[in-house]
Amino acid sequence: MAQRPTAEIKVPSEDPKKNKEEEEKKAAEKKAGTSKANGDKKDEEEELSEEDAQLKSELEMLIERLKEPNTELYRPALETLRVLIRTSTSSMTSVPKPLKFLHPHYPELQKLFDTWSPSEDKSLFADILSVLAMTYSDTQPRGTLRYRLLSASLLPPASTIPEPGSWGHEYVRHLAAELGEEYTIRQEGEEVVSPPSPGPDTGETIQPEPVKIPGTLDDLRALGLECAKFFLSHNAEPDAVDLFVELEMVDRIAGLVDTNTFGRVCTYMDRCVTLLPPPDDVAFLRAIHNIYLQFSKFPEALSVAIRLNDAELIRQDFNASSNPIMRRQLACLLSRSQIPLGWLQPSASEDADAEIELPEDVVECLSNTHLSRFFRDFGKELGVAEPKSLEDVYKSHLENTRGGLSANVDSARGNLAGTFVNAFVNAGFGNDKLMVKAEEGNSWVYKNKDHGMMSAAASLGLSLLWDTDIGLSHVDKYTYSSEEFIKAGALLATGILNSGVRTEADAAIALLGEYTTNPSLALKTASIVGLGLAYAGSHREDLLALLLPAVADESTSTDVVALSALSLGFVFVGSGNGEITSTILQTLMERDEKSIGDKWGRFLALGLALLYVGLQDASDATLETLKAIEHPVSRQAQILVEVCSFAATGNVLRIQRLLHLCGEHLEAAKEKEEAPKEEKKEEKEEKESELKPDDTFLSFTVLGISIIAMGEEIGSEMSMRQFNHLMHYGDPIIRKTVPLALGLISASNPQLPVLDTLSKYSHDSDLQVALNAIFAMGLVGAGSNNARLAQMLRQLAGYYYKEPDCLFTVRIAQGLVHMGKGTIGINPFFSDRNIMSRPAIAGLLATLTAFTDAKAFVLEKHHWMLYYLVTAMYPRFLITLNEDLENLPVTVRVGQVSQCWFPNDFGGMLTIVDEAVDCERAELATEEYIPYAHVLEGFVILQKNPGYEKEDTMQL
């Protein structure tokens, strides 16, 4: 067979195209300098259009004029140069033609500039050079700023330099960037050296020249103000704010904004607050507050003052408006925040006798006494006023349990669970069948025993929540009971129903005050806790005399000391009260390890921490004192005080430190595992006892991540990922607390990823993890009526039918999900998630602290601790009122930011009950009414719009 012809193809080792290019480049380099200059010039000129060539020759002619000895030619040449640069038009992606043609002449012009004597002409020359310097910013940093400041310094006092904006937007942005860079260098006192860059013509690297910028810091700030004015007038508010941040003069932005720009400036600054380190975040909030006050935006200003927790600012803002209707709206905002009423009175330093008498309608709004009436009317509008039975919540017929096996369940534990479910589901409506409407002698109280009776009697307070008139008469009959636990429950119920409501009668302190020194432990405990719940956030000085002696008395039992400290923390939350702080610290120092080191020590530490909620660096002195105390509880207290101080700030450094603490402990555990096995048993026991106190503080470390990150969306999202890692690699104590942290960060916000994660944890082999995950599911779905979550909990009820503790927790979670029949939430943030309610944070933390050791507290005798959640409970509604505080039916749209759904007319009342609570917004469907409030949440007073005409009556 003949061989087929083949072709040989030589494959070179390198790309021939590349070789050719390199050869051409080398050949070009070998050419004589003159031929290169002349040849390139000719090629370039051939490429230019006739118009461009004319512009180029004209620019070169003007430069030649500047070199001539005749000084009279300078001014016209410079003016022409300025006009040509300013009037040059080009696309957004290319360099303007005059700058392109003048770029090669820049070094030559710089030398020429140095030879001129100071004059107005030289000032104009410097101004033009500052524009050209933009093209040399890589080799001569901050040249634009240098020549701009030189131009200003060369002018005579009578003359003024043209505004930076006359050179265009790009010039101002360039100048602003160089201003920030120069200011930073001067503050740090070091020259920042730019990296070397390749030259434009040769491949050699060019070292940047050191630059000496004239002018003082005040000159830089003055120029910054001019740039900011330009930005604000050209819809570049973020650029103006960023420049002011770099120049450390944010407070001066208030003088530049006008009615068109202040809203966008404040919105941008508000979004920046969570990303700033202290004390910059506080400086930003104060700047925002000043701007709102300047434009008479009183609700916005007051909401910022509440975030700052500044009593003086709150008082000034509340009294700033002369409009009585506006003051009612502001009073509604203050009552929602549970701001102490004493803050609205003049401080002692001003005038002790000048107590302001507030109008009756404003006092009613401030004291929240109308809340119960409106809430019940709201329930009728939605058709949920009828009481729900336990079976309506459990839906046992849908549970996958096998018949006959449920008989093993402890009936007393089942009844106890029913107590809490009934209380949470029917909260606020005051008509549940088990307690309020029960026949005489057939009350649910008697179906429980001992401590169960206390919780059952206390559940009456939750059913009659906020109803101080009728509620007290219902509770009163139980205060005469011969059974000690029922009487204690009645005292606790008194505190619960007064939570968040202030009345002239002040019934809670009158009824509970005398029992704080009662010899009976149950009555004493109930009265102390009741006072804490009733006056949470009120900063009432008269409660100090009732509660503080118990903390200081060495003979008092640990549980009473801890609960007294916790109640003081509730009452004085976020106050930083020095007297309480010193007393608690003294107790920690004087008491021996055994008495405080038990399970109650964590509540003593929490009571101290609550005093510093949101106060940031104000807790430094207390933290230093705690470090000096050699006590097992001291470590827990340090963590709690620190995380409460930075609650909802999103402070990244603090979160990193907490994560580091978790990691440290893991390493210690590894070392312990690797230790030689030959050690004596006694030594091992000693080591274990030494490590035990360290365990508890890790619970608060994990919770602390949630507390700090919860106020900021990005931080919350990031922390979810960290929790996932902790769950995989953490010690048992860390794994046990992670579900609680997830519940806290997403309270009343049932997002699908969180629910799926908790559902997975609820089947964990460690029952403590599962138990906490189940309770966290209740927190996440609290008051949402979430159908998916309800189904998950029904499945769990079937799964854990043999585990009484887990089943009890499932029932509690079911009650929380249907809280207030889907109308009450426990999210501590309101007013578009901007304001944090401090009493709500206190309530959530106290409940979660009890679950850090559920078997010792909630699952034993102290199940009543679930009632701590009451301070976080608030209706999720929008109620529109007229100027006389009466219901006003209007059409409202509810939806997300980017879209609006069809309007729903609920006769002036609209419930925002949806899975995406975070991004819910409400707005009035028509312009018939103008709201006094800046965010449509809670109580909103409306004013008739005088310029509104209905569509059918409008004439074209």
PDB file of N, CA and C in Angstrom, residues 262 288-289 292-293 295-307 313-314 316-321 323 325-334 337 830-831 834-835 930-937 939-941:
ATOM      1  N   PHE A 262     -31.318  68.557  52.719  1.00  0.00           N
ATOM      2  CA  PHE A 262     -31.120  68.059  54.091  1.00  0.00           C
ATOM      3  C   PHE A 262     -31.630  66.628  54.273  1.00  0.00           C
ATOM      4  N   ILE A 288     -26.928  64.951  62.637  1.00  0.00           N
ATOM      5  CA  ILE A 288     -28.253  64.691  62.040  1.00  0.00           C
ATOM      6  C   ILE A 288     -29.331  65.403  62.853  1.00  0.00           C
ATOM      7  N   HIS A 289     -29.219  65.314  64.184  1.00  0.00           N
ATOM      8  CA  HIS A 289     -30.198  65.929  65.078  1.00  0.00           C
ATOM      9  C   HIS A 289     -30.264  67.441  64.851  1.00  0.00           C
ATOM     10  N   TYR A 292     -32.116  68.238  61.534  1.00  0.00           N
ATOM     11  CA  TYR A 292     -33.580  68.066  61.634  1.00  0.00           C
ATOM     12  C   TYR A 292     -34.205  69.203  62.437  1.00  0.00           C
ATOM     13  N   LEU A 293     -33.542  69.597  63.510  1.00  0.00           N
ATOM     14  CA  LEU A 293     -34.084  70.663  64.352  1.00  0.00           C
ATOM     15  C   LEU A 293     -34.085  71.991  63.594  1.00  0.00           C
ATOM     16  N   PHE A 295     -34.628  72.448  60.517  1.00  0.00           N
ATOM     17  CA  PHE A 295     -35.735  72.508  59.555  1.00  0.00           C
ATOM     18  C   PHE A 295     -37.069  72.107  60.191  1.00  0.00           C
ATOM     19  N   SER A 296     -37.133  72.195  61.531  1.00  0.00           N
ATOM     20  CA  SER A 296     -38.362  71.949  62.307  1.00  0.00           C
ATOM     21  C   SER A 296     -38.962  70.573  62.057  1.00  0.00           C
ATOM     22  N   LYS A 297     -38.112  69.572  61.844  1.00  0.00           N
ATOM     23  CA  LYS A 297     -38.582  68.189  61.711  1.00  0.00           C
ATOM     24  C   LYS A 297     -38.504  67.551  63.103  1.00  0.00           C
ATOM     25  N   PHE A 298     -39.511  67.871  63.926  1.00  0.00           N
ATOM     26  CA  PHE A 298     -39.439  67.500  65.346  1.00  0.00           C
ATOM     27  C   PHE A 298     -39.498  65.988  65.599  1.00  0.00           C
ATOM     28  N   PRO A 299     -40.383  65.220  64.918  1.00  0.00           N
ATOM     29  CA  PRO A 299     -40.386  63.767  65.187  1.00  0.00           C
ATOM     30  C   PRO A 299     -39.054  63.112  64.835  1.00  0.00           C
ATOM     31  N   GLU A 300     -38.461  63.528  63.703  1.00  0.00           N
ATOM     32  CA  GLU A 300     -37.165  62.959  63.303  1.00  0.00           C
ATOM     33  C   GLU A 300     -36.084  63.325  64.316  1.00  0.00           C
ATOM     34  N   ALA A 301     -36.084  64.598  64.749  1.00  0.00           N
ATOM     35  CA  ALA A 301     -35.077  65.061  65.721  1.00  0.00           C
ATOM     36  C   ALA A 301     -35.225  64.308  67.042  1.00  0.00           C
ATOM     37  N   LEU A 302     -36.475  64.125  67.485  1.00  0.00           N
ATOM     38  CA  LEU A 302     -36.716  63.432  68.758  1.00  0.00           C
ATOM     39  C   LEU A 302     -36.278  61.965  68.680  1.00  0.00           C
ATOM     40  N   SER A 303     -36.524  61.330  67.531  1.00  0.00           N
ATOM     41  CA  SER A 303     -36.123  59.921  67.397  1.00  0.00           C
ATOM     42  C   SER A 303     -34.598  59.782  67.477  1.00  0.00           C
ATOM     43  N   VAL A 304     -33.868  60.771  66.937  1.00  0.00           N
ATOM     44  CA  VAL A 304     -32.395  60.745  67.030  1.00  0.00           C
ATOM     45  C   VAL A 304     -31.957  60.981  68.480  1.00  0.00           C
ATOM     46  N   ALA A 305     -32.649  61.906  69.166  1.00  0.00           N
ATOM     47  CA  ALA A 305     -32.330  62.180  70.580  1.00  0.00           C
ATOM     48  C   ALA A 305     -32.562  60.934  71.440  1.00  0.00           C
ATOM     49  N   ILE A 306     -33.608  60.146  71.108  1.00  0.00           N
ATOM     50  CA  ILE A 306     -33.891  58.905  71.845  1.00  0.00           C
ATOM     51  C   ILE A 306     -32.773  57.895  71.594  1.00  0.00           C
ATOM     52  N   ARG A 307     -32.303  57.836  70.355  1.00  0.00           N
ATOM     53  CA  ARG A 307     -31.198  56.918  70.043  1.00  0.00           C
ATOM     54  C   ARG A 307     -29.931  57.310  70.804  1.00  0.00           C
ATOM     55  N   LEU A 313     -31.443  66.625  75.404  1.00  0.00           N
ATOM     56  CA  LEU A 313     -31.914  66.800  74.025  1.00  0.00           C
ATOM     57  C   LEU A 313     -33.382  66.412  73.893  1.00  0.00           C
ATOM     58  N   ILE A 314     -33.761  65.317  74.559  1.00  0.00           N
ATOM     59  CA  ILE A 314     -35.162  64.863  74.482  1.00  0.00           C
ATOM     60  C   ILE A 314     -36.091  65.937  75.042  1.00  0.00           C
ATOM     61  N   GLN A 316     -35.523  69.195  75.273  1.00  0.00           N
ATOM     62  CA  GLN A 316     -35.528  70.361  74.375  1.00  0.00           C
ATOM     63  C   GLN A 316     -36.387  70.104  73.143  1.00  0.00           C
ATOM     64  N   ASP A 317     -36.262  68.908  72.560  1.00  0.00           N
ATOM     65  CA  ASP A 317     -37.031  68.593  71.344  1.00  0.00           C
ATOM     66  C   ASP A 317     -38.523  68.525  71.635  1.00  0.00           C
ATOM     67  N   PHE A 318     -38.856  67.946  72.801  1.00  0.00           N
ATOM     68  CA  PHE A 318     -40.272  67.808  73.143  1.00  0.00           C
ATOM     69  C   PHE A 318     -40.919  69.185  73.347  1.00  0.00           C
ATOM     70  N   ASN A 319     -40.145  70.112  73.933  1.00  0.00           N
ATOM     71  CA  ASN A 319     -40.697  71.452  74.202  1.00  0.00           C
ATOM     72  C   ASN A 319     -40.495  72.424  73.036  1.00  0.00           C
ATOM     73  N   ALA A 320     -39.785  71.976  71.980  1.00  0.00           N
ATOM     74  CA  ALA A 320     -39.460  72.896  70.879  1.00  0.00           C
ATOM     75  C   ALA A 320     -40.691  73.279  70.063  1.00  0.00           C
ATOM     76  N   SER A 321     -41.623  72.344  69.924  1.00  0.00           N
ATOM     77  CA  SER A 321     -42.796  72.621  69.087  1.00  0.00           C
ATOM     78  C   SER A 321     -43.881  73.322  69.904  1.00  0.00           C
ATOM     79  N   ASN A 323     -46.903  73.635  68.571  1.00  0.00           N
ATOM     80  CA  ASN A 323     -48.156  73.049  68.091  1.00  0.00           C
ATOM     81  C   ASN A 323     -48.610  71.952  69.055  1.00  0.00           C
ATOM     82  N   ILE A 325     -50.864  69.656  68.783  1.00  0.00           N
ATOM     83  CA  ILE A 325     -51.091  68.358  68.128  1.00  0.00           C
ATOM     84  C   ILE A 325     -49.752  67.649  67.917  1.00  0.00           C
ATOM     85  N   MET A 326     -48.748  68.416  67.502  1.00  0.00           N
ATOM     86  CA  MET A 326     -47.414  67.837  67.296  1.00  0.00           C
ATOM     87  C   MET A 326     -46.867  67.285  68.621  1.00  0.00           C
ATOM     88  N   ARG A 327     -47.142  67.976  69.716  1.00  0.00           N
ATOM     89  CA  ARG A 327     -46.657  67.514  71.022  1.00  0.00           C
ATOM     90  C   ARG A 327     -47.320  66.187  71.410  1.00  0.00           C
ATOM     91  N   ARG A 328     -48.589  66.025  71.003  1.00  0.00           N
ATOM     92  CA  ARG A 328     -49.254  64.731  71.266  1.00  0.00           C
ATOM     93  C   ARG A 328     -48.553  63.614  70.494  1.00  0.00           C
ATOM     94  N   GLN A 329     -48.203  63.911  69.231  1.00  0.00           N
ATOM     95  CA  GLN A 329     -47.509  62.901  68.427  1.00  0.00           C
ATOM     96  C   GLN A 329     -46.149  62.563  69.025  1.00  0.00           C
ATOM     97  N   LEU A 330     -45.438  63.603  69.469  1.00  0.00           N
ATOM     98  CA  LEU A 330     -44.125  63.375  70.106  1.00  0.00           C
ATOM     99  C   LEU A 330     -44.283  62.572  71.391  1.00  0.00           C
ATOM    100  N   ALA A 331     -45.373  62.845  72.119  1.00  0.00           N
ATOM    101  CA  ALA A 331     -45.637  62.098  73.363  1.00  0.00           C
ATOM    102  C   ALA A 331     -45.877  60.621  73.070  1.00  0.00           C
ATOM    103  N   CYS A 332     -46.563  60.326  71.944  1.00  0.00           N
ATOM    104  CA  CYS A 332     -46.790  58.922  71.552  1.00  0.00           C
ATOM    105  C   CYS A 332     -45.456  58.227  71.262  1.00  0.00           C
ATOM    106  N   LEU A 333     -44.547  58.951  70.616  1.00  0.00           N
ATOM    107  CA  LEU A 333     -43.225  58.394  70.309  1.00  0.00           C
ATOM    108  C   LEU A 333     -42.430  58.122  71.596  1.00  0.00           C
ATOM    109  N   LEU A 334     -42.513  59.057  72.550  1.00  0.00           N
ATOM    110  CA  LEU A 334     -41.794  58.893  73.828  1.00  0.00           C
ATOM    111  C   LEU A 334     -42.365  57.726  74.642  1.00  0.00           C
ATOM    112  N   SER A 337     -41.154  54.489  73.378  1.00  0.00           N
ATOM    113  CA  SER A 337     -39.751  54.269  73.752  1.00  0.00           C
ATOM    114  C   SER A 337     -39.599  54.046  75.248  1.00  0.00           C
ATOM    115  N   PHE A 830     -38.034  49.611  66.678  1.00  0.00           N
ATOM    116  CA  PHE A 830     -39.252  50.185  66.088  1.00  0.00           C
ATOM    117  C   PHE A 830     -38.885  51.479  65.369  1.00  0.00           C
ATOM    118  N   SER A 831     -39.886  52.177  64.852  1.00  0.00           N
ATOM    119  CA  SER A 831     -39.686  53.397  64.067  1.00  0.00           C
ATOM    120  C   SER A 831     -38.740  53.096  62.903  1.00  0.00           C
ATOM    121  N   ASN A 834     -35.107  51.876  63.567  1.00  0.00           N
ATOM    122  CA  ASN A 834     -34.061  52.838  63.916  1.00  0.00           C
ATOM    123  C   ASN A 834     -33.851  52.975  65.415  1.00  0.00           C
ATOM    124  N   ILE A 835     -34.939  52.863  66.188  1.00  0.00           N
ATOM    125  CA  ILE A 835     -34.855  53.096  67.637  1.00  0.00           C
ATOM    126  C   ILE A 835     -34.912  51.766  68.374  1.00  0.00           C
ATOM    127  N   ILE A 930     -52.268  64.572  56.034  1.00  0.00           N
ATOM    128  CA  ILE A 930     -50.818  64.694  56.228  1.00  0.00           C
ATOM    129  C   ILE A 930     -50.490  64.144  57.614  1.00  0.00           C
ATOM    130  N   PRO A 931     -49.585  63.135  57.694  1.00  0.00           N
ATOM    131  CA  PRO A 931     -49.257  62.577  59.017  1.00  0.00           C
ATOM    132  C   PRO A 931     -48.300  63.487  59.790  1.00  0.00           C
ATOM    133  N   TYR A 932     -48.487  63.563  61.095  1.00  0.00           N
ATOM    134  CA  TYR A 932     -47.541  64.310  61.947  1.00  0.00           C
ATOM    135  C   TYR A 932     -46.268  63.488  62.183  1.00  0.00           C
ATOM    136  N   ALA A 933     -46.405  62.157  62.122  1.00  0.00           N
ATOM    137  CA  ALA A 933     -45.250  61.283  62.379  1.00  0.00           C
ATOM    138  C   ALA A 933     -44.437  61.096  61.108  1.00  0.00           C
ATOM    139  N   HIS A 934     -43.135  60.820  61.263  1.00  0.00           N
ATOM    140  CA  HIS A 934     -42.279  60.613  60.092  1.00  0.00           C
ATOM    141  C   HIS A 934     -42.285  59.162  59.630  1.00  0.00           C
ATOM    142  N   VAL A 935     -42.670  58.245  60.518  1.00  0.00           N
ATOM    143  CA  VAL A 935     -42.781  56.826  60.153  1.00  0.00           C
ATOM    144  C   VAL A 935     -44.173  56.357  60.557  1.00  0.00           C
ATOM    145  N   LEU A 936     -44.865  55.676  59.643  1.00  0.00           N
ATOM    146  CA  LEU A 936     -46.223  55.222  59.946  1.00  0.00           C
ATOM    147  C   LEU A 936     -46.165  53.893  60.707  1.00  0.00           C
ATOM    148  N   GLU A 937     -46.063  54.004  62.026  1.00  0.00           N
ATOM    149  CA  GLU A 937     -46.060  52.857  62.937  1.00  0.00           C
ATOM    150  C   GLU A 937     -46.760  53.281  64.218  1.00  0.00           C
ATOM    151  N   PHE A 939     -49.169  54.673  66.854  1.00  0.00           N
ATOM    152  CA  PHE A 939     -50.195  55.726  66.808  1.00  0.00           C
ATOM    153  C   PHE A 939     -49.718  56.885  65.934  1.00  0.00           C
ATOM    154  N   VAL A 940     -50.503  57.209  64.908  1.00  0.00           N
ATOM    155  CA  VAL A 940     -50.140  58.298  63.995  1.00  0.00           C
ATOM    156  C   VAL A 940     -51.306  59.278  63.916  1.00  0.00           C
ATOM    157  N   ILE A 941     -51.050  60.536  64.259  1.00  0.00           N
ATOM    158  CA  ILE A 941     -52.079  61.576  64.192  1.00  0.00           C
ATOM    159  C   ILE A 941     -52.043  62.200  62.800  1.00  0.00           C
TER     160      ILE A 941
END
